[in-house]
mmCIF file of C-alpha atoms and ligand atoms in Angstrom:
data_model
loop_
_atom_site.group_PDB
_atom_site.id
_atom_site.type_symbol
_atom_site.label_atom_id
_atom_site.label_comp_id
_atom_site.label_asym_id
_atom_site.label_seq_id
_atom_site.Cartn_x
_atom_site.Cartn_y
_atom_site.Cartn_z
ATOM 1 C CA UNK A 135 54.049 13.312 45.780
ATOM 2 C CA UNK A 136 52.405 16.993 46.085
ATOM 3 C CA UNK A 137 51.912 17.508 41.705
ATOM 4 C CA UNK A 138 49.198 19.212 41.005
ATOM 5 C CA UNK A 139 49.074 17.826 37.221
ATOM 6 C CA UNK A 140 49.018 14.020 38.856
ATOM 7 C CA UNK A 141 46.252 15.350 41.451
ATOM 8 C CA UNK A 142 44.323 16.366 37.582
ATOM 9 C CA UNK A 143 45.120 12.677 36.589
ATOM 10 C CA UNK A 144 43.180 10.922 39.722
ATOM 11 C CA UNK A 145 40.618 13.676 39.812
ATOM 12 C CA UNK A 146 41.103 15.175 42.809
ATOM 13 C CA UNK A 147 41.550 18.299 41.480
ATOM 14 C CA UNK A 148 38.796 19.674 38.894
ATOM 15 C CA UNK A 149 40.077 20.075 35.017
ATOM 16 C CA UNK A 150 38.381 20.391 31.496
ATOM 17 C CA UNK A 151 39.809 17.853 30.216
ATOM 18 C CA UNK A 152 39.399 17.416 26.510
ATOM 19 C CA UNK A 153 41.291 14.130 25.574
ATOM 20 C CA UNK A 154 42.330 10.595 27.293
ATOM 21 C CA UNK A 155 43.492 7.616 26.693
ATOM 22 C CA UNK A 156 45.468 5.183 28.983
ATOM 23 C CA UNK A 157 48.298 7.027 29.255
ATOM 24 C CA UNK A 158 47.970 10.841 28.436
ATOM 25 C CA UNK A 159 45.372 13.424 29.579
ATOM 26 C CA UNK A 160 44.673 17.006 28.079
ATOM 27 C CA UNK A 161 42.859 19.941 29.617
ATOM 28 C CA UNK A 162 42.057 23.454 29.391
ATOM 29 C CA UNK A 163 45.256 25.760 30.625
ATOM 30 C CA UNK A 164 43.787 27.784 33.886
ATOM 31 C CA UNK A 165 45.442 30.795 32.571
ATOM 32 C CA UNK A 166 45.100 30.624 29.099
ATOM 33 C CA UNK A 167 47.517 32.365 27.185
ATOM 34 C CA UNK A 168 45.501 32.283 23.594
ATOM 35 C CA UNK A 169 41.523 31.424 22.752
ATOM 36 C CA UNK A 170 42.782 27.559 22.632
ATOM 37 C CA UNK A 171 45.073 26.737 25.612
ATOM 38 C CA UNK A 172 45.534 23.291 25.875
ATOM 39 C CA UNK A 173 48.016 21.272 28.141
ATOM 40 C CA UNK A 174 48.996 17.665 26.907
ATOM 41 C CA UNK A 175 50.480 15.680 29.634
ATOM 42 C CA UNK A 176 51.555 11.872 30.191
ATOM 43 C CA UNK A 177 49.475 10.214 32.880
ATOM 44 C CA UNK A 178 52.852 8.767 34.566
ATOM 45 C CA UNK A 179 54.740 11.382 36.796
ATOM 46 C CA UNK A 180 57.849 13.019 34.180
ATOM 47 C CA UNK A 181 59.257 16.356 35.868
ATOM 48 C CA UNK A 182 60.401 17.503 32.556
ATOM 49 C CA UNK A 183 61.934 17.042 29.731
ATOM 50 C CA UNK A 184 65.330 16.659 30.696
ATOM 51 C CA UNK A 185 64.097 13.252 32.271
ATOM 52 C CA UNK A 186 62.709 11.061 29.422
ATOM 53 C CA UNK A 187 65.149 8.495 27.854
ATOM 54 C CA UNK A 188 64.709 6.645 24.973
ATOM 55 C CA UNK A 189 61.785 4.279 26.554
ATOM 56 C CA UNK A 190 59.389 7.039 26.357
ATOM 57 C CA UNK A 191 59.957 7.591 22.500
ATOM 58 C CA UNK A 192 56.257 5.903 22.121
ATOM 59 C CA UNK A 193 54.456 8.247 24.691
ATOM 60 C CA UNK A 194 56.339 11.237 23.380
ATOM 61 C CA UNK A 195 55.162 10.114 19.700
ATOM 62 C CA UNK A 196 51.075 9.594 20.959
ATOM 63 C CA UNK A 197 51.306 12.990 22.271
ATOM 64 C CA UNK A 198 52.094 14.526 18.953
ATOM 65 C CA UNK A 199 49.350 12.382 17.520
ATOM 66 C CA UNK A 200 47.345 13.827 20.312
ATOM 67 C CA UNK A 201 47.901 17.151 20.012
ATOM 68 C CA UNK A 202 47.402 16.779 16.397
ATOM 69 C CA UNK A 203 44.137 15.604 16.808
ATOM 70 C CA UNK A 204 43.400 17.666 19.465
ATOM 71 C CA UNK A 205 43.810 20.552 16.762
ATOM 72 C CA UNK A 206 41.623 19.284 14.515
ATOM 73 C CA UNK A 207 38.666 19.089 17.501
ATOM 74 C CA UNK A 208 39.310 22.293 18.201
ATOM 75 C CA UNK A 209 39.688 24.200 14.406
ATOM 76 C CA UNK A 210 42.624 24.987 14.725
ATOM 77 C CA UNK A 211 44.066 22.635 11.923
ATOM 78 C CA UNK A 212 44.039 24.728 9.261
ATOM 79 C CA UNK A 213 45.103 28.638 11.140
ATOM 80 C CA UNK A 214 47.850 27.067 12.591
ATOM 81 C CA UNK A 215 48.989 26.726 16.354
ATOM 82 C CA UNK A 216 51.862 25.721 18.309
ATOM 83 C CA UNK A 217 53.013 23.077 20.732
ATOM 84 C CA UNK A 218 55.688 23.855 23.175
ATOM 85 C CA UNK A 219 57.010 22.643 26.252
ATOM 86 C CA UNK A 220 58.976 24.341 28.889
ATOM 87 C CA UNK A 221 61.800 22.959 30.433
ATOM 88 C CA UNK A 222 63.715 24.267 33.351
ATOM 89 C CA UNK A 223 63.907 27.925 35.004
ATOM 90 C CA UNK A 224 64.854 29.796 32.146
ATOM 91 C CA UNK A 225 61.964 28.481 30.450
ATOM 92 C CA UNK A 226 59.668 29.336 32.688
ATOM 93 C CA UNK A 227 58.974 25.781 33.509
ATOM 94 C CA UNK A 228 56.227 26.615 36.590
ATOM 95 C CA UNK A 229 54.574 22.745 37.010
ATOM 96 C CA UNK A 230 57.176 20.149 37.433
ATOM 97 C CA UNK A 231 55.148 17.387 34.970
ATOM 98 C CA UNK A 232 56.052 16.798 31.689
ATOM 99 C CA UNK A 233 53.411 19.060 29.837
ATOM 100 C CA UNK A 234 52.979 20.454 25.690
ATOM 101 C CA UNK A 235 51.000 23.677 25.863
ATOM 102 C CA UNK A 236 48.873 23.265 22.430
ATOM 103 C CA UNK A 237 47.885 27.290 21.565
ATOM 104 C CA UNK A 238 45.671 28.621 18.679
ATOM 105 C CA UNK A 239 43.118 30.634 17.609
ATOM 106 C CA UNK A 240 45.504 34.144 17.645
ATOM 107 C CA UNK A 241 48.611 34.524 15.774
ATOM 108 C CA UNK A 242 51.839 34.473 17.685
ATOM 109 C CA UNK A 243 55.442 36.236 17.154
ATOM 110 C CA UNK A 244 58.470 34.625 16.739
ATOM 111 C CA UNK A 245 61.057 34.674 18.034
ATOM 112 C CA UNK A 246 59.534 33.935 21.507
ATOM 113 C CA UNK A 247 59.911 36.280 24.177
HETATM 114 P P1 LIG B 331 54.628 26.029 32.500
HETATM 115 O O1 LIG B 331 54.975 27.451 32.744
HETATM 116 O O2 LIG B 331 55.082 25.589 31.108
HETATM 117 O O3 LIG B 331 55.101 25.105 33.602
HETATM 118 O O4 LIG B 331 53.054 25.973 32.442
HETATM 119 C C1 LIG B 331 52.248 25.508 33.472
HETATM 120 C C2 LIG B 331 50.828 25.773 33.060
HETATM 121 O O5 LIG B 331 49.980 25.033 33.912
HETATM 122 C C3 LIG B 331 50.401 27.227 33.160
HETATM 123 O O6 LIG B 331 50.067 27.703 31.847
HETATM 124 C C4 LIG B 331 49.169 27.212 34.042
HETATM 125 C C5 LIG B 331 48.784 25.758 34.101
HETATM 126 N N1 LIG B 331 48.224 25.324 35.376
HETATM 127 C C6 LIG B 331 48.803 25.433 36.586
HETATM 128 N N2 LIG B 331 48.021 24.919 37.542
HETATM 129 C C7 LIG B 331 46.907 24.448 36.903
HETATM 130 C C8 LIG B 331 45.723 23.807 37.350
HETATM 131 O O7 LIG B 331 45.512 23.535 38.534
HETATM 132 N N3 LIG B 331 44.802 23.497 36.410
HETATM 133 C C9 LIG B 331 44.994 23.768 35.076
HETATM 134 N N4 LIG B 331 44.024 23.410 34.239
HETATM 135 N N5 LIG B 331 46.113 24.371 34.620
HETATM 136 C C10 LIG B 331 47.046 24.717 35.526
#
């Protein structure tokens, strides 16, 4: 399968990653959209969202957990961020693997645009 986030996972494309365990990875955004611009993603191919089911209620927990902790690495605890994934076209969904942006270090508008 041509993914560019599993190509990240087996290393055969280049990433900054900042967290792993034996399931989820997280690296630096390419195009980041704030100071922190991190991308949380499950090791095992998910296109999106609309395709977890109730078996992946542990891996979707460990990523919070993750990006929680990831926050904390990165001093963003206590400013605040946000984690948000895109899912589908009117989401701008542009990678189709399961992915949480994590972004801090600015203040951001709401609602989103
Ligand atoms: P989304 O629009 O939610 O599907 O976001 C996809 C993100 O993935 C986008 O912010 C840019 C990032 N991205 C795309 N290709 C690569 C890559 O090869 N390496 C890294 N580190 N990030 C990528």
């Amino acid at each position: 399968m041509d993914c560019i986030f599993c190509k990240i996972v087996k290393r055969e494309i280049p990433s900054q990653i900042v967290y792993e365990n034996e399931r989820i990875l997280a690296f630096r955004d390419i195009t980041p959209q704030a100071p922190v611009h991190i991308l949380i993603i499950p090791k095992a191919h998910i296109t999106g969202l609309n395709d977890i089911s109730r078996d992946h209620t542990e891996l979707l927990g460990e990523i919070q957990s993750a990006a929680k902790e990831i926050a904390e690495k990165e001093n963003i605890s206590s400013s605040g961020y946000r984690v948000v994934t895109n899912c589908g076209k009117n989401a701008g969904q542009a990678v189709d693997h399961l992915h949480y942006h994590i972004l801090g270090g600015r203040k951001f508008s709401w609602p989103p645009g």
